[in-house]
mmCIF file of C-alpha atoms in Angstrom:
data_model
loop_
_atom_site.group_PDB
_atom_site.id
_atom_site.type_symbol
_atom_site.label_atom_id
_atom_site.label_comp_id
_atom_site.label_asym_id
_atom_site.label_seq_id
_atom_site.Cartn_x
_atom_site.Cartn_y
_atom_site.Cartn_z
ATOM 1 C CA MET A 1 123.582 26.408 72.088
ATOM 2 C CA ILE A 2 125.451 24.320 69.619
ATOM 3 C CA ASP A 3 123.481 25.898 66.787
ATOM 4 C CA LYS A 4 124.404 29.291 67.906
ATOM 5 C CA ILE A 5 128.124 28.408 68.098
ATOM 6 C CA LYS A 6 127.994 26.922 64.508
ATOM 7 C CA MET A 7 126.305 30.119 63.216
ATOM 8 C CA ALA A 8 128.935 32.376 64.928
ATOM 9 C CA ALA A 9 131.770 30.154 63.459
ATOM 10 C CA LEU A 10 130.194 30.389 60.046
ATOM 11 C CA ALA A 11 129.941 34.191 60.282
ATOM 12 C CA VAL A 12 133.622 34.467 61.333
ATOM 13 C CA ALA A 13 134.611 32.223 58.334
ATOM 14 C CA VAL A 14 132.551 34.327 55.800
ATOM 15 C CA ALA A 15 133.977 37.618 57.171
ATOM 16 C CA ALA A 16 137.541 36.195 56.912
ATOM 17 C CA GLY A 17 136.923 35.047 53.489
ATOM 18 C CA LEU A 18 135.575 38.400 52.352
ATOM 19 C CA ALA A 19 138.506 40.099 53.957
ATOM 20 C CA GLY A 20 140.947 37.896 52.124
ATOM 21 C CA CYS A 21 139.190 38.515 48.732
ATOM 22 C CA MET A 22 139.242 42.311 49.287
ATOM 23 C CA LYS A 23 143.058 42.134 50.117
ATOM 24 C CA TYR A 24 143.793 39.958 47.119
ATOM 25 C CA GLU A 25 141.986 42.249 44.578
ATOM 26 C CA LYS A 26 143.876 45.540 45.541
ATOM 27 C CA PRO A 27 141.392 47.831 43.644
ATOM 28 C CA ASN A 28 143.522 50.901 44.457
ATOM 29 C CA SER A 29 146.808 49.315 43.448
ATOM 30 C CA ASP A 30 149.534 51.747 41.835
ATOM 31 C CA THR A 31 151.802 50.228 39.325
ATOM 32 C CA SER A 32 153.918 51.689 36.508
ATOM 33 C CA THR A 33 150.838 51.515 34.178
ATOM 34 C CA SER A 34 147.892 51.853 36.540
ATOM 35 C CA GLY A 35 146.656 54.129 39.292
ATOM 36 C CA THR A 36 146.491 58.055 39.753
ATOM 37 C CA MET A 37 149.388 60.451 39.984
ATOM 38 C CA THR A 38 149.727 64.192 40.116
ATOM 39 C CA MET A 39 152.555 66.313 38.533
ATOM 40 C CA VAL A 40 153.310 69.948 38.101
ATOM 41 C CA CYS A 41 154.730 71.139 34.643
ATOM 42 C CA ASP A 42 156.084 74.573 33.656
ATOM 43 C CA ASN A 43 153.416 76.544 31.768
ATOM 44 C CA SER A 44 155.573 76.947 28.648
ATOM 45 C CA PHE A 45 155.749 73.148 28.281
ATOM 46 C CA GLN A 46 151.997 72.575 28.684
ATOM 47 C CA ASN A 47 151.060 71.697 24.982
ATOM 48 C CA ILE A 48 153.709 69.059 24.890
ATOM 49 C CA MET A 49 153.052 67.488 28.337
ATOM 50 C CA GLU A 50 149.203 67.308 27.317
ATOM 51 C CA GLN A 51 150.100 65.171 24.283
ATOM 52 C CA GLU A 52 152.484 63.027 26.398
ATOM 53 C CA ILE A 53 149.680 62.353 29.028
ATOM 54 C CA GLU A 54 146.983 61.772 26.253
ATOM 55 C CA VAL A 55 149.059 59.056 24.529
ATOM 56 C CA PHE A 56 150.161 57.453 27.765
ATOM 57 C CA GLU A 57 146.712 57.224 29.031
ATOM 58 C CA PHE A 58 145.504 55.911 25.805
ATOM 59 C CA GLN A 59 148.066 53.119 25.890
ATOM 60 C CA TYR A 60 147.448 52.310 29.592
ATOM 61 C CA PRO A 61 143.687 52.992 30.275
ATOM 62 C CA GLU A 62 143.978 52.298 33.926
ATOM 63 C CA ALA A 63 146.695 55.046 34.400
ATOM 64 C CA HIS A 64 145.557 58.579 35.216
ATOM 65 C CA VAL A 65 147.931 61.458 35.199
ATOM 66 C CA LEU A 66 146.613 64.667 36.758
ATOM 67 C CA ALA A 67 148.718 67.658 35.631
ATOM 68 C CA ARG A 68 148.932 71.168 36.959
ATOM 69 C CA TYR A 69 150.580 73.865 34.808
ATOM 70 C CA ALA A 70 152.263 76.649 36.794
ATOM 71 C CA THR A 71 155.447 78.564 37.130
ATOM 72 C CA GLU A 72 158.879 77.029 37.686
ATOM 73 C CA ASN A 73 158.973 78.136 41.213
ATOM 74 C CA ILE A 74 155.663 76.582 42.086
ATOM 75 C CA ALA A 75 156.718 73.342 40.506
ATOM 76 C CA ILE A 76 159.907 73.252 42.588
ATOM 77 C CA ASP A 77 158.082 74.255 45.756
ATOM 78 C CA SER A 78 155.559 71.412 45.265
ATOM 79 C CA LEU A 79 158.269 68.999 44.911
ATOM 80 C CA MET A 80 160.171 70.212 47.904
ATOM 81 C CA LYS A 81 157.110 69.906 50.075
ATOM 82 C CA LEU A 82 156.251 66.582 48.487
ATOM 83 C CA ASN A 83 152.808 67.828 47.338
ATOM 84 C CA THR A 84 153.682 66.230 44.071
ATOM 85 C CA LYS A 85 156.449 63.609 43.105
ATOM 86 C CA THR A 86 156.963 64.587 39.515
ATOM 87 C CA ILE A 87 157.734 67.945 37.863
ATOM 88 C CA VAL A 88 158.901 69.268 34.438
ATOM 89 C CA ILE A 89 161.008 72.559 34.616
ATOM 90 C CA PRO A 90 163.495 74.471 32.344
ATOM 91 C CA ARG A 91 166.493 73.425 34.610
ATOM 92 C CA ASP A 92 167.989 70.529 36.549
ATOM 93 C CA LEU A 93 167.631 70.317 40.458
ATOM 94 C CA THR A 94 170.445 72.052 42.230
ATOM 95 C CA LYS A 95 172.661 70.172 44.760
ATOM 96 C CA ASP A 96 171.006 71.821 47.584
ATOM 97 C CA GLU A 97 167.507 70.678 46.355
ATOM 98 C CA VAL A 98 168.756 67.245 45.818
ATOM 99 C CA LYS A 99 170.250 67.275 49.440
ATOM 100 C CA ARG A 100 167.008 68.453 50.934
ATOM 101 C CA LEU A 101 165.049 65.643 49.277
ATOM 102 C CA ARG A 102 167.540 63.115 50.459
ATOM 103 C CA GLU A 103 167.158 64.443 54.034
ATOM 104 C CA LYS A 104 163.436 63.495 53.620
ATOM 105 C CA ARG A 105 164.508 59.987 52.374
ATOM 106 C CA PHE A 106 163.560 60.690 48.636
ATOM 107 C CA ILE A 107 165.906 60.050 45.862
ATOM 108 C CA ALA A 108 165.305 62.389 42.948
ATOM 109 C CA LYS A 109 165.701 61.007 39.344
ATOM 110 C CA SER A 110 166.283 63.707 36.824
ATOM 111 C CA LYS A 111 166.783 63.562 33.058
ATOM 112 C CA LYS A 112 166.921 66.094 30.313
ATOM 113 C CA ILE A 113 163.974 65.420 27.968
ATOM 114 C CA ALA A 114 164.253 68.272 25.515
ATOM 115 C CA ILE A 115 166.146 71.456 24.196
ATOM 116 C CA ASP A 116 163.706 74.083 23.961
ATOM 117 C CA ALA A 117 164.115 77.540 22.384
ATOM 118 C CA ILE A 118 162.439 80.941 22.825
ATOM 119 C CA ALA A 119 160.913 82.267 19.550
ATOM 120 C CA LEU A 120 160.265 85.943 18.714
ATOM 121 C CA ILE A 121 157.026 86.370 16.707
ATOM 122 C CA VAL A 122 155.854 89.627 14.928
ATOM 123 C CA ASN A 123 152.975 90.599 12.741
ATOM 124 C CA PRO A 124 153.458 89.465 9.101
ATOM 125 C CA ALA A 125 153.224 93.173 8.094
ATOM 126 C CA ASN A 126 156.276 93.980 10.180
ATOM 127 C CA PRO A 127 159.281 94.345 7.625
ATOM 128 C CA ALA A 128 161.868 93.309 10.294
ATOM 129 C CA ASP A 129 163.488 89.938 9.743
ATOM 130 C CA ILE A 130 166.440 89.849 12.205
ATOM 131 C CA LEU A 131 167.313 91.044 15.702
ATOM 132 C CA THR A 132 170.698 90.687 17.331
ATOM 133 C CA VAL A 133 170.999 89.376 20.879
ATOM 134 C CA GLY A 134 172.153 92.805 21.912
ATOM 135 C CA GLU A 135 169.159 94.633 20.432
ATOM 136 C CA ILE A 136 166.743 92.180 22.057
ATOM 137 C CA GLY A 137 168.405 93.097 25.495
ATOM 138 C CA GLU A 138 168.028 96.697 24.862
ATOM 139 C CA ILE A 139 164.429 96.319 23.801
ATOM 140 C CA LEU A 140 163.591 94.502 27.066
ATOM 141 C CA THR A 141 165.284 97.154 29.162
ATOM 142 C CA GLY A 142 163.565 99.941 27.265
ATOM 143 C CA LYS A 143 166.668 101.462 25.723
ATOM 144 C CA LEU A 144 165.297 100.697 22.303
ATOM 145 C CA ARG A 145 161.654 101.737 22.299
ATOM 146 C CA ASP A 146 160.912 102.494 18.487
ATOM 147 C CA TRP A 147 161.316 100.374 15.445
ATOM 148 C CA ASN A 148 162.818 103.244 13.698
ATOM 149 C CA GLU A 149 165.753 102.931 16.077
ATOM 150 C CA ILE A 150 166.586 99.537 14.577
ATOM 151 C CA SER A 151 165.937 100.240 10.931
ATOM 152 C CA PRO A 152 163.811 102.728 8.934
ATOM 153 C CA SER A 153 160.262 102.070 9.899
ATOM 154 C CA ASP A 154 156.932 103.643 10.438
ATOM 155 C CA LEU A 155 155.623 101.003 13.025
ATOM 156 C CA GLY A 156 156.172 103.180 16.128
ATOM 157 C CA GLU A 157 156.704 101.871 19.549
ATOM 158 C CA ILE A 158 157.988 98.360 20.131
ATOM 159 C CA LYS A 159 155.717 96.403 22.496
ATOM 160 C CA VAL A 160 157.028 93.196 23.904
ATOM 161 C CA VAL A 161 154.341 90.642 24.885
ATOM 162 C CA PHE A 162 154.836 87.773 27.366
ATOM 163 C CA ASP A 163 152.179 85.173 28.340
ATOM 164 C CA SER A 164 152.597 85.931 32.088
ATOM 165 C CA SER A 165 154.672 88.232 34.415
ATOM 166 C CA TYR A 166 155.876 85.091 36.148
ATOM 167 C CA SER A 167 156.520 82.688 33.240
ATOM 168 C CA SER A 168 159.840 80.813 32.793
ATOM 169 C CA THR A 169 160.187 82.793 29.503
ATOM 170 C CA VAL A 170 160.201 86.007 31.342
ATOM 171 C CA LYS A 171 162.833 84.471 33.721
ATOM 172 C CA TYR A 172 164.931 83.170 30.854
ATOM 173 C CA MET A 173 165.087 86.561 29.069
ATOM 174 C CA ARG A 174 165.781 88.478 32.113
ATOM 175 C CA ASP A 175 168.635 86.223 33.337
ATOM 176 C CA SER A 176 170.264 85.616 29.765
ATOM 177 C CA LEU A 177 169.872 89.102 28.088
ATOM 178 C CA MET A 178 169.383 91.799 30.600
ATOM 179 C CA ASN A 179 172.578 91.980 32.796
ATOM 180 C CA GLY A 180 170.682 92.611 35.969
ATOM 181 C CA GLU A 181 168.714 95.675 34.627
ATOM 182 C CA PRO A 182 164.864 95.857 35.132
ATOM 183 C CA PHE A 183 162.309 95.513 32.297
ATOM 184 C CA GLY A 184 161.288 98.704 30.467
ATOM 185 C CA PRO A 185 157.982 100.202 30.340
ATOM 186 C CA ASN A 186 157.280 98.645 27.037
ATOM 187 C CA ILE A 187 156.826 95.073 28.432
ATOM 188 C CA TYR A 188 153.343 93.637 28.592
ATOM 189 C CA ALA A 189 151.983 90.304 29.833
ATOM 190 C CA GLN A 190 148.715 88.507 28.750
ATOM 191 C CA ASP A 191 146.813 85.815 30.580
ATOM 192 C CA SER A 192 147.819 83.088 28.168
ATOM 193 C CA ILE A 193 149.842 81.930 25.119
ATOM 194 C CA THR A 194 146.718 82.602 23.046
ATOM 195 C CA GLY A 195 146.748 86.185 24.209
ATOM 196 C CA VAL A 196 150.340 86.592 22.924
ATOM 197 C CA PHE A 197 149.392 85.377 19.423
ATOM 198 C CA GLU A 198 146.340 87.682 19.429
ATOM 199 C CA ALA A 199 148.340 90.703 20.482
ATOM 200 C CA VAL A 200 150.871 90.100 17.646
ATOM 201 C CA LYS A 201 148.127 89.616 15.027
ATOM 202 C CA ALA A 202 146.364 92.828 16.142
ATOM 203 C CA THR A 203 149.466 95.045 16.756
ATOM 204 C CA LYS A 204 151.944 95.576 13.800
ATOM 205 C CA GLY A 205 154.650 96.903 16.378
ATOM 206 C CA ALA A 206 154.467 93.989 18.873
ATOM 207 C CA ILE A 207 156.913 91.184 19.517
ATOM 208 C CA GLY A 208 155.525 88.098 20.975
ATOM 209 C CA VAL A 209 157.880 85.819 23.165
ATOM 210 C CA VAL A 210 156.844 82.085 23.103
ATOM 211 C CA GLY A 211 158.366 78.754 23.430
ATOM 212 C CA VAL A 212 159.041 77.183 20.081
ATOM 213 C CA SER A 213 156.666 74.331 20.444
ATOM 214 C CA TRP A 214 153.729 76.747 20.510
ATOM 215 C CA LEU A 215 154.555 77.721 16.854
ATOM 216 C CA ASN A 216 153.482 74.239 15.751
ATOM 217 C CA THR A 217 150.326 74.244 17.733
ATOM 218 C CA ASP A 218 147.056 75.100 16.063
ATOM 219 C CA LEU A 219 145.246 76.771 18.889
ATOM 220 C CA ASP A 220 141.866 76.682 17.144
ATOM 221 C CA ALA A 221 141.918 73.332 15.324
ATOM 222 C CA THR A 222 141.001 69.919 16.665
ATOM 223 C CA GLU A 223 143.883 67.619 17.174
ATOM 224 C CA ILE A 224 144.193 64.284 15.272
ATOM 225 C CA PRO A 225 142.430 61.352 17.092
ATOM 226 C CA THR A 226 144.559 59.850 19.783
ATOM 227 C CA GLU A 227 144.389 56.480 18.404
ATOM 228 C CA GLN A 228 145.868 57.692 14.982
ATOM 229 C CA LEU A 229 148.588 59.788 16.903
ATOM 230 C CA ALA A 230 149.559 56.656 18.916
ATOM 231 C CA ALA A 231 149.809 54.571 15.881
ATOM 232 C CA GLU A 232 151.998 57.103 14.114
ATOM 233 C CA LEU A 233 154.313 57.245 17.023
ATOM 234 C CA ALA A 234 154.579 53.453 17.356
ATOM 235 C CA SER A 235 155.613 53.210 13.709
ATOM 236 C CA ASP A 236 159.227 53.363 12.390
ATOM 237 C CA GLU A 237 158.249 56.045 9.852
ATOM 238 C CA PRO A 238 160.025 59.421 10.184
ATOM 239 C CA THR A 239 158.186 61.696 12.572
ATOM 240 C CA GLN A 240 156.446 64.703 11.015
ATOM 241 C CA GLY A 241 155.992 68.132 12.646
ATOM 242 C CA LYS A 242 152.878 70.034 12.483
ATOM 243 C CA ALA A 243 152.603 73.242 10.279
ATOM 244 C CA VAL A 244 153.628 76.537 11.806
ATOM 245 C CA ASP A 245 150.911 79.068 12.427
ATOM 246 C CA SER A 246 151.122 81.203 9.336
ATOM 247 C CA SER A 247 149.300 84.251 10.871
ATOM 248 C CA VAL A 248 152.692 85.256 12.518
ATOM 249 C CA LYS A 249 156.155 85.770 11.397
ATOM 250 C CA VAL A 250 159.124 84.303 13.225
ATOM 251 C CA LEU A 251 162.173 86.526 13.431
ATOM 252 C CA LYS A 252 165.836 85.311 12.955
ATOM 253 C CA VAL A 253 168.203 86.024 15.802
ATOM 254 C CA ARG A 254 172.001 86.326 15.558
ATOM 255 C CA ARG A 255 174.799 86.739 18.126
ATOM 256 C CA ASP A 256 176.344 90.193 18.286
ATOM 257 C CA ASP A 257 179.720 88.832 17.236
ATOM 258 C CA GLN A 258 178.366 86.790 14.257
ATOM 259 C CA VAL A 259 177.072 87.618 10.775
ATOM 260 C CA GLU A 260 174.709 84.726 10.202
ATOM 261 C CA ALA A 261 171.225 84.805 11.795
ATOM 262 C CA TYR A 262 169.013 81.788 12.483
ATOM 263 C CA LYS A 263 165.527 80.844 12.996
ATOM 264 C CA PRO A 264 164.806 78.252 15.699
ATOM 265 C CA TYR A 265 164.852 75.178 13.539
ATOM 266 C CA GLN A 266 165.491 71.949 15.333
ATOM 267 C CA GLN A 267 168.883 71.573 13.643
ATOM 268 C CA TYR A 268 169.988 75.054 14.867
ATOM 269 C CA ILE A 269 168.539 74.524 18.284
ATOM 270 C CA TYR A 270 170.465 71.190 18.548
ATOM 271 C CA ASP A 271 173.888 72.704 17.479
ATOM 272 C CA GLY A 272 173.445 76.025 19.346
ATOM 273 C CA SER A 273 173.444 78.239 16.342
ATOM 274 C CA TYR A 274 170.145 79.684 17.400
ATOM 275 C CA PRO A 275 171.196 81.606 20.589
ATOM 276 C CA LEU A 276 167.917 81.506 22.695
ATOM 277 C CA PHE A 277 167.733 77.991 23.857
ATOM 278 C CA ARG A 278 167.300 76.141 27.117
ATOM 279 C CA GLN A 279 167.197 72.714 28.708
ATOM 280 C CA ILE A 280 163.980 71.040 29.753
ATOM 281 C CA TYR A 281 164.170 68.474 32.541
ATOM 282 C CA MET A 282 161.880 65.891 34.057
ATOM 283 C CA VAL A 283 162.283 65.068 37.669
ATOM 284 C CA THR A 284 160.504 62.465 39.900
ATOM 285 C CA VAL A 285 160.887 61.022 43.413
ATOM 286 C CA GLY A 286 158.343 58.332 42.694
ATOM 287 C CA ALA A 287 159.289 54.758 43.688
ATOM 288 C CA ASN A 288 160.451 52.276 41.057
ATOM 289 C CA GLY A 289 157.408 50.231 39.877
ATOM 290 C CA GLY A 290 155.045 52.976 40.721
ATOM 291 C CA LEU A 291 152.964 55.196 38.257
ATOM 292 C CA ASN A 292 155.250 58.252 38.649
ATOM 293 C CA HIS A 293 158.211 56.231 37.549
ATOM 294 C CA GLY A 294 156.202 54.710 34.727
ATOM 295 C CA PHE A 295 155.230 57.891 33.266
ATOM 296 C CA TYR A 296 158.867 59.197 33.714
ATOM 297 C CA SER A 297 160.145 56.277 31.794
ATOM 298 C CA PHE A 298 157.516 56.775 28.987
ATOM 299 C CA VAL A 299 158.469 60.551 28.560
ATOM 300 C CA THR A 300 162.197 59.852 28.470
ATOM 301 C CA GLY A 301 161.752 56.759 26.213
ATOM 302 C CA ARG A 302 161.153 56.242 22.532
ATOM 303 C CA ILE A 303 157.586 57.312 22.079
ATOM 304 C CA GLY A 304 157.791 60.182 24.630
ATOM 305 C CA GLN A 305 160.700 61.628 22.781
ATOM 306 C CA LYS A 306 158.905 61.267 19.396
ATOM 307 C CA ILE A 307 156.113 63.314 20.820
ATOM 308 C CA ILE A 308 158.462 66.051 21.685
ATOM 309 C CA LEU A 309 160.174 65.728 18.178
ATOM 310 C CA ARG A 310 157.005 66.346 16.304
ATOM 311 C CA THR A 311 156.291 69.613 18.172
ATOM 312 C CA GLY A 312 159.215 71.400 16.561
ATOM 313 C CA ILE A 313 161.729 71.503 19.479
ATOM 314 C CA MET A 314 164.619 69.039 19.988
ATOM 315 C CA PRO A 315 164.114 65.924 22.032
ATOM 316 C CA ALA A 316 167.076 64.786 24.184
ATOM 317 C CA VAL A 317 167.679 61.454 22.356
ATOM 318 C CA PHE A 318 166.622 61.994 18.802
ATOM 319 C CA SER A 319 168.424 63.200 15.660
ATOM 320 C CA PRO A 320 167.401 66.781 14.580
ATOM 321 C CA GLN A 321 165.238 67.668 11.676
ATOM 322 C CA VAL A 322 164.909 70.823 9.675
ATOM 323 C CA VAL A 323 161.309 71.961 9.868
ATOM 324 C CA SER A 324 160.428 75.238 7.974
ATOM 325 C CA LEU A 325 159.146 78.012 10.167
ATOM 326 C CA GLU A 326 158.365 80.199 7.045
#
């Protein structure tokens, strides 16, 4: 009987010891540099966010960021329903959205991370170099349907190509340039950014509408090793942007009341000379000390901003550079 009591006591002690060890190790702990998180990012910012995630996970191997790339509306909806705690969108949260999150006991942290621009690309064989803001609006609504209506040309119909019918670039152009009018019959949507570039390369009369950062992305080439990229970003040397895709031509754009036209160089995005620009925001409701907040701090910090700088758009906290788009 005494032996049985001793064995039972020993079993309890061993179990308690194992439980204590398991509790101490916390294998699934979430910190600012470890754990797993999800986020939803606007499609037009995908190429930049993939680089942010790549470098962040390289620096912090125990951190895993699972990103979904979708429309602005899907990103907002995911945050409001708390299906995700971090999003990247081309606007800040509204007062009503902040209030709705507060009612659920979540405080949103929001910060502008970049000034993006919308670029218009055409086939290199297209002689056009400049469009006015007014002309772009009339092209989008179908009032201008032929290149010959803009300047003497034999290119024929103007076809405008977006990456998706629901992309934020579509929303931006509609809200900024169309005065509430519907799109004309000359507007087309591809399934991807790659599709936009391919359509412009194949069609001399096409205009592609893309975020500026995609001009600096070689869609066919292998990126530099992550270790090399991380080392370059950590150094104090000036950040160098990648070469622009030479298989397309970037149009200059001017305001209707101005003489000078501009390409979407970082300097002209920064000072507002290039008229087609927008703000990019990162929003999180992740708790301080958690991975969502850690990744938010990384993207809004020095290295995260340098990643944005090298893509050709304007980061929120760095000085502009003039990068040729010829």
